[in-house]
mmCIF file of C-alpha atoms in Angstrom:
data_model
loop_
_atom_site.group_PDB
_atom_site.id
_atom_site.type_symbol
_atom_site.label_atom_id
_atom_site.label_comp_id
_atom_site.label_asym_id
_atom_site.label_seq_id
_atom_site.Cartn_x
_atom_site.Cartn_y
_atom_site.Cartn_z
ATOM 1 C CA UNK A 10 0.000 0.000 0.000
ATOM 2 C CA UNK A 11 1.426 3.093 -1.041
ATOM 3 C CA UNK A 12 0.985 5.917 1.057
ATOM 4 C CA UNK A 13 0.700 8.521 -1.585
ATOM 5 C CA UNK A 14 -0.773 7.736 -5.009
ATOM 6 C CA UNK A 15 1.402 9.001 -8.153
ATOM 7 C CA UNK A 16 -0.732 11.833 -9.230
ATOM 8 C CA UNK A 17 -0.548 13.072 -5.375
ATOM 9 C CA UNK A 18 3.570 12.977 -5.565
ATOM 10 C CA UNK A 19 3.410 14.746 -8.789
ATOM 11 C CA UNK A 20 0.983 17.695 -7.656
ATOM 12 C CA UNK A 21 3.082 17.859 -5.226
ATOM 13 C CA UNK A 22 6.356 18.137 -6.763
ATOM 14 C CA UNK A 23 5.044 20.851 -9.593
ATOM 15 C CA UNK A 24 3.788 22.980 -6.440
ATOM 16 C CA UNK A 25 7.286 22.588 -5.304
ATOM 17 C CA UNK A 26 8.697 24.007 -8.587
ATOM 18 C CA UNK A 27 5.723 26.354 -8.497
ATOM 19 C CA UNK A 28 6.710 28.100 -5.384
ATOM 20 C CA UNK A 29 10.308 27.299 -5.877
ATOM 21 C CA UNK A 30 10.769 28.391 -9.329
ATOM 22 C CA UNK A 31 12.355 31.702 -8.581
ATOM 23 C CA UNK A 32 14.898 30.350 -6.383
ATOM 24 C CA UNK A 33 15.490 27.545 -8.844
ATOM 25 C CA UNK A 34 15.980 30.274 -11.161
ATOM 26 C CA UNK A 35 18.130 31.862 -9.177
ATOM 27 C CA UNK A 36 20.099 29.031 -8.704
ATOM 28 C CA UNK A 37 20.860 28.000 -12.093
ATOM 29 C CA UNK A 38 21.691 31.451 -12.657
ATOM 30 C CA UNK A 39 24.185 31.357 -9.964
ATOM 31 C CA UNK A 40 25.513 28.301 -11.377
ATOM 32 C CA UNK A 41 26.151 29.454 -14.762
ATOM 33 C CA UNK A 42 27.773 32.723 -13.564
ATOM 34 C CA UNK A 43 30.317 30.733 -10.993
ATOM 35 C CA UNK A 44 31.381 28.219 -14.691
ATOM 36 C CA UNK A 45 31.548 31.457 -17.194
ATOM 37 C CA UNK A 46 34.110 32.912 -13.837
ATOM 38 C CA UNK A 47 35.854 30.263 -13.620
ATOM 39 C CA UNK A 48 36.220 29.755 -17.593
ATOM 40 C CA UNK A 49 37.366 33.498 -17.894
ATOM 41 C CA UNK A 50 39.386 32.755 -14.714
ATOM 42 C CA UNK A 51 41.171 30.494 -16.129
ATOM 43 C CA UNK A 52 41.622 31.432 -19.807
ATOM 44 C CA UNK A 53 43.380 34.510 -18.197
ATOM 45 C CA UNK A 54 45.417 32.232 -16.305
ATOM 46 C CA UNK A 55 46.504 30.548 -19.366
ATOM 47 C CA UNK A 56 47.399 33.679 -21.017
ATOM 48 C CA UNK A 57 49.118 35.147 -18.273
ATOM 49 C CA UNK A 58 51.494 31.924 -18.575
ATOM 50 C CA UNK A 59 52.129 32.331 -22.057
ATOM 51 C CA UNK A 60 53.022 35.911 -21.665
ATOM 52 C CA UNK A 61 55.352 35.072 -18.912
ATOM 53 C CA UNK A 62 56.930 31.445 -21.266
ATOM 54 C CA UNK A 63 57.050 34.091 -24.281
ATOM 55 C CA UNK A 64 59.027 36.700 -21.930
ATOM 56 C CA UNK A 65 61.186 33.708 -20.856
ATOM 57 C CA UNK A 66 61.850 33.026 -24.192
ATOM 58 C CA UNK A 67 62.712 36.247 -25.018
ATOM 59 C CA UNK A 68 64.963 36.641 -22.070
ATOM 60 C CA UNK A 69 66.810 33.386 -23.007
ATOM 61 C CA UNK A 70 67.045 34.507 -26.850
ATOM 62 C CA UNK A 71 68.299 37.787 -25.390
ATOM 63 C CA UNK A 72 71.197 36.094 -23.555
ATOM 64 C CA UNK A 73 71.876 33.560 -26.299
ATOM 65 C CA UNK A 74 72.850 36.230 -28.713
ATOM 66 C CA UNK A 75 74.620 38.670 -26.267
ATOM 67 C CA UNK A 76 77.105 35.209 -25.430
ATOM 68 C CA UNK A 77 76.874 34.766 -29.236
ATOM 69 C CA UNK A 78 78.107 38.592 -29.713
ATOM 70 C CA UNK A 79 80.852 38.230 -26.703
ATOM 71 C CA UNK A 80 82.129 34.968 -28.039
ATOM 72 C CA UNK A 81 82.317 36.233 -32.065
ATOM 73 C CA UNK A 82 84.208 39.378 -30.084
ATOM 74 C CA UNK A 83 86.601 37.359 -28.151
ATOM 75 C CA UNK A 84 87.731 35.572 -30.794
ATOM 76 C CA UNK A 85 88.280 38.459 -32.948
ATOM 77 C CA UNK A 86 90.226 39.906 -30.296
ATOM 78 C CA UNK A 87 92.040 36.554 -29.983
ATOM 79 C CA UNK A 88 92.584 36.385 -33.715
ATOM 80 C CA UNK A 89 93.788 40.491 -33.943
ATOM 81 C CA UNK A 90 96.131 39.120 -31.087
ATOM 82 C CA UNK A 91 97.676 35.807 -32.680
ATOM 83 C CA UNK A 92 98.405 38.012 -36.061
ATOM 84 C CA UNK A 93 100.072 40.657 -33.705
ATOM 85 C CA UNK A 94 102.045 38.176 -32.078
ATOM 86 C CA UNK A 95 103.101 36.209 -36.141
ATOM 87 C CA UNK A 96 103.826 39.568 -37.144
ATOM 88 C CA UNK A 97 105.854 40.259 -34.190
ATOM 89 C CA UNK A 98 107.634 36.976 -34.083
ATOM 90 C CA UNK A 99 108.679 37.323 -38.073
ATOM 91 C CA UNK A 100 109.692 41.079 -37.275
ATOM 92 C CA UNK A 101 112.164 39.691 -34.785
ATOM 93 C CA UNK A 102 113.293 37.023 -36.716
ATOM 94 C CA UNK A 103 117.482 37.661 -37.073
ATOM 95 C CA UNK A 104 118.696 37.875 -40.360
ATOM 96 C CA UNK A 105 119.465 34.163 -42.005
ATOM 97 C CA UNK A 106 123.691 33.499 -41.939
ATOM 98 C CA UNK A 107 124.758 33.537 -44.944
ATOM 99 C CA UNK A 108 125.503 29.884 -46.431
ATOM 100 C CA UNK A 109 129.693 30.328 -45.632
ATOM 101 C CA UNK A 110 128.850 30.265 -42.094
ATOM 102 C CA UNK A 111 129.995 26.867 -40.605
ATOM 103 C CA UNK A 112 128.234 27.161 -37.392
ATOM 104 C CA UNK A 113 124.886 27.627 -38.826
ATOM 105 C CA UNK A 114 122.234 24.812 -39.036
ATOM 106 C CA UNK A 115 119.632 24.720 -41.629
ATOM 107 C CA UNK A 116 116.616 23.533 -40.188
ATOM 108 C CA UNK A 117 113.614 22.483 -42.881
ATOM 109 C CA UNK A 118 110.202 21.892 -42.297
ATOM 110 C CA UNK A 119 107.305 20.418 -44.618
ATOM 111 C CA UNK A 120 103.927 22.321 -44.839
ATOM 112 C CA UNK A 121 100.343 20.399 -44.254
ATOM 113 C CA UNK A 122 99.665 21.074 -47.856
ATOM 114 C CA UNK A 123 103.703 19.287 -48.481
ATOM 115 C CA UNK A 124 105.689 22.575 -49.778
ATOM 116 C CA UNK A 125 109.339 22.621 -48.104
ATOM 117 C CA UNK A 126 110.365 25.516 -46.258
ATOM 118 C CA UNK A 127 113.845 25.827 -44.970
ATOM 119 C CA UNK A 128 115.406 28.533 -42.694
ATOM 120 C CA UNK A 129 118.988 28.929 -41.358
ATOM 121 C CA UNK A 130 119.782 29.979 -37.842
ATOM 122 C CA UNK A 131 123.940 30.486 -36.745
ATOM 123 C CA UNK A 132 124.585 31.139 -32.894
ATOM 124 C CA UNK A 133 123.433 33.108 -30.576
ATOM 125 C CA UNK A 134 120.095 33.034 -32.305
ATOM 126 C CA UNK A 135 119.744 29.479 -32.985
ATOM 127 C CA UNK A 136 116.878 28.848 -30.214
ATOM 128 C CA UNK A 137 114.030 27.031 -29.766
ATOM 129 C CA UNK A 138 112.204 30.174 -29.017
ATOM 130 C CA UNK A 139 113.696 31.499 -32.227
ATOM 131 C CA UNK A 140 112.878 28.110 -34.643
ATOM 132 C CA UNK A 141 108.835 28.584 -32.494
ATOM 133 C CA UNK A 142 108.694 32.142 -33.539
ATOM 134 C CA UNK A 143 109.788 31.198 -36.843
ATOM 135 C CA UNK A 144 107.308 28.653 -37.201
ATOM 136 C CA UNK A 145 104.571 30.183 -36.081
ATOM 137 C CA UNK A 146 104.866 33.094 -38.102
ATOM 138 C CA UNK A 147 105.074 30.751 -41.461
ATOM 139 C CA UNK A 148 103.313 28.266 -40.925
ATOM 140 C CA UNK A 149 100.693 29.791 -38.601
ATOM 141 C CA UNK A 150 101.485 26.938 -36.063
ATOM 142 C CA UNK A 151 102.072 27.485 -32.306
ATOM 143 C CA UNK A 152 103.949 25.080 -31.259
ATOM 144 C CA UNK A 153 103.504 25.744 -27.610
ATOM 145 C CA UNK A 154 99.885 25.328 -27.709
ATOM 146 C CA UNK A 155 99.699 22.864 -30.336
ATOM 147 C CA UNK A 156 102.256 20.224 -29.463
ATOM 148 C CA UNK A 157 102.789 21.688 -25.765
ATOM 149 C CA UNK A 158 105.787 22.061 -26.175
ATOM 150 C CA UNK A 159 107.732 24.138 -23.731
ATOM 151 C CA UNK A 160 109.561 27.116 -24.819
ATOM 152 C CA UNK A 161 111.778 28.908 -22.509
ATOM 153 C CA UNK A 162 113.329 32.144 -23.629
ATOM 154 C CA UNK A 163 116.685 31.876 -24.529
ATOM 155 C CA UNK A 164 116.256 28.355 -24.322
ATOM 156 C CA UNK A 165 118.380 25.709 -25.393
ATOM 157 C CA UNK A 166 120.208 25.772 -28.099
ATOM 158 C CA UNK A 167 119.429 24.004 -31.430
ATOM 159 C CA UNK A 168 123.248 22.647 -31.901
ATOM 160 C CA UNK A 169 122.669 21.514 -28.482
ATOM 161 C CA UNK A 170 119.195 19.679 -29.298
ATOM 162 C CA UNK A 171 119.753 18.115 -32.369
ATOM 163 C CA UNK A 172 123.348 16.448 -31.381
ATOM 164 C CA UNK A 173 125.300 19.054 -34.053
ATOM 165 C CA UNK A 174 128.551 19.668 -32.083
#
């Protein structure tokens, strides 16, 4: 036995919405407000993090070039200093001994792309800082930082090296 019949429950619910209707309303209306602020809530939250990722990005592309720029100047400076340096070493090159002198040594060297060079040194100036200078400013080889080798100035001489006494 039911206590209320069908048609009773539903008379009974549409007064419910009857009286209730505005509030309902009011409701729903409340509803769709709080989803449209939290849609534009967080839409702006998405933008404000793609402004900040772009400004990132911009900030990182900012820095990349400015180490780009300082690198591409360093080296300049580094090259403007190496051809200083060749240019210094070949101005202080002594003259070559002429071919009568008996103490000097002829020391000859072969180019990467295989042309001989040759270059005579006589005493005092037959050094190994002397035959480095001279390379370098030929060949466009350091041999201190190439080959690590150690140059001391007014270092040993080359009779003394290469066993010519």
């Amino acid at each position: 036995h039911n206590l209320f019949s069908e048609t009773s429950l539903v008379s009974w619910l549409s007064r419910c919405f009857e009286t209730h209707a505005t509030e309902f309303a009011q409701l729903d209306f409340i509803r769709k407000e709080n989803a449209l602020a939290l849609e534009q809530k967080t839409e702006r939250r998405v933008a404000l993090e793609q402004e900040h990722s772009a400004e990132i990005q911009a900030q990182i592309a900012a820095q990349a070039k400015e180490l780009q720029l300082a690198k591409e100047a360093e080296e300049k400076k580094q090259a403007e200093a190496t051809k200083k340096r060749r240019e210094l070493a070949a101005q202080n090159l002594p003259a070559e001994p002429p071919a009568s002198n008996k103490d000097a040594i002829t020391i000859a060297l072969r180019d990467p792309a295989g042309k001989r060079h040759s270059r005579r040194f006589a005493p005092p100036d037959a050094t190994t800082d002397k035959l480095a200078d001279w390379v370098d400013a030929l060949l466009h080889i350091d041999l201190q930082s190439q080959f690590r080798l150690r140059l001391v100035p007014n270092g040993p001489d080359l009779n003394d090296i290469f066993n010519l006494n």
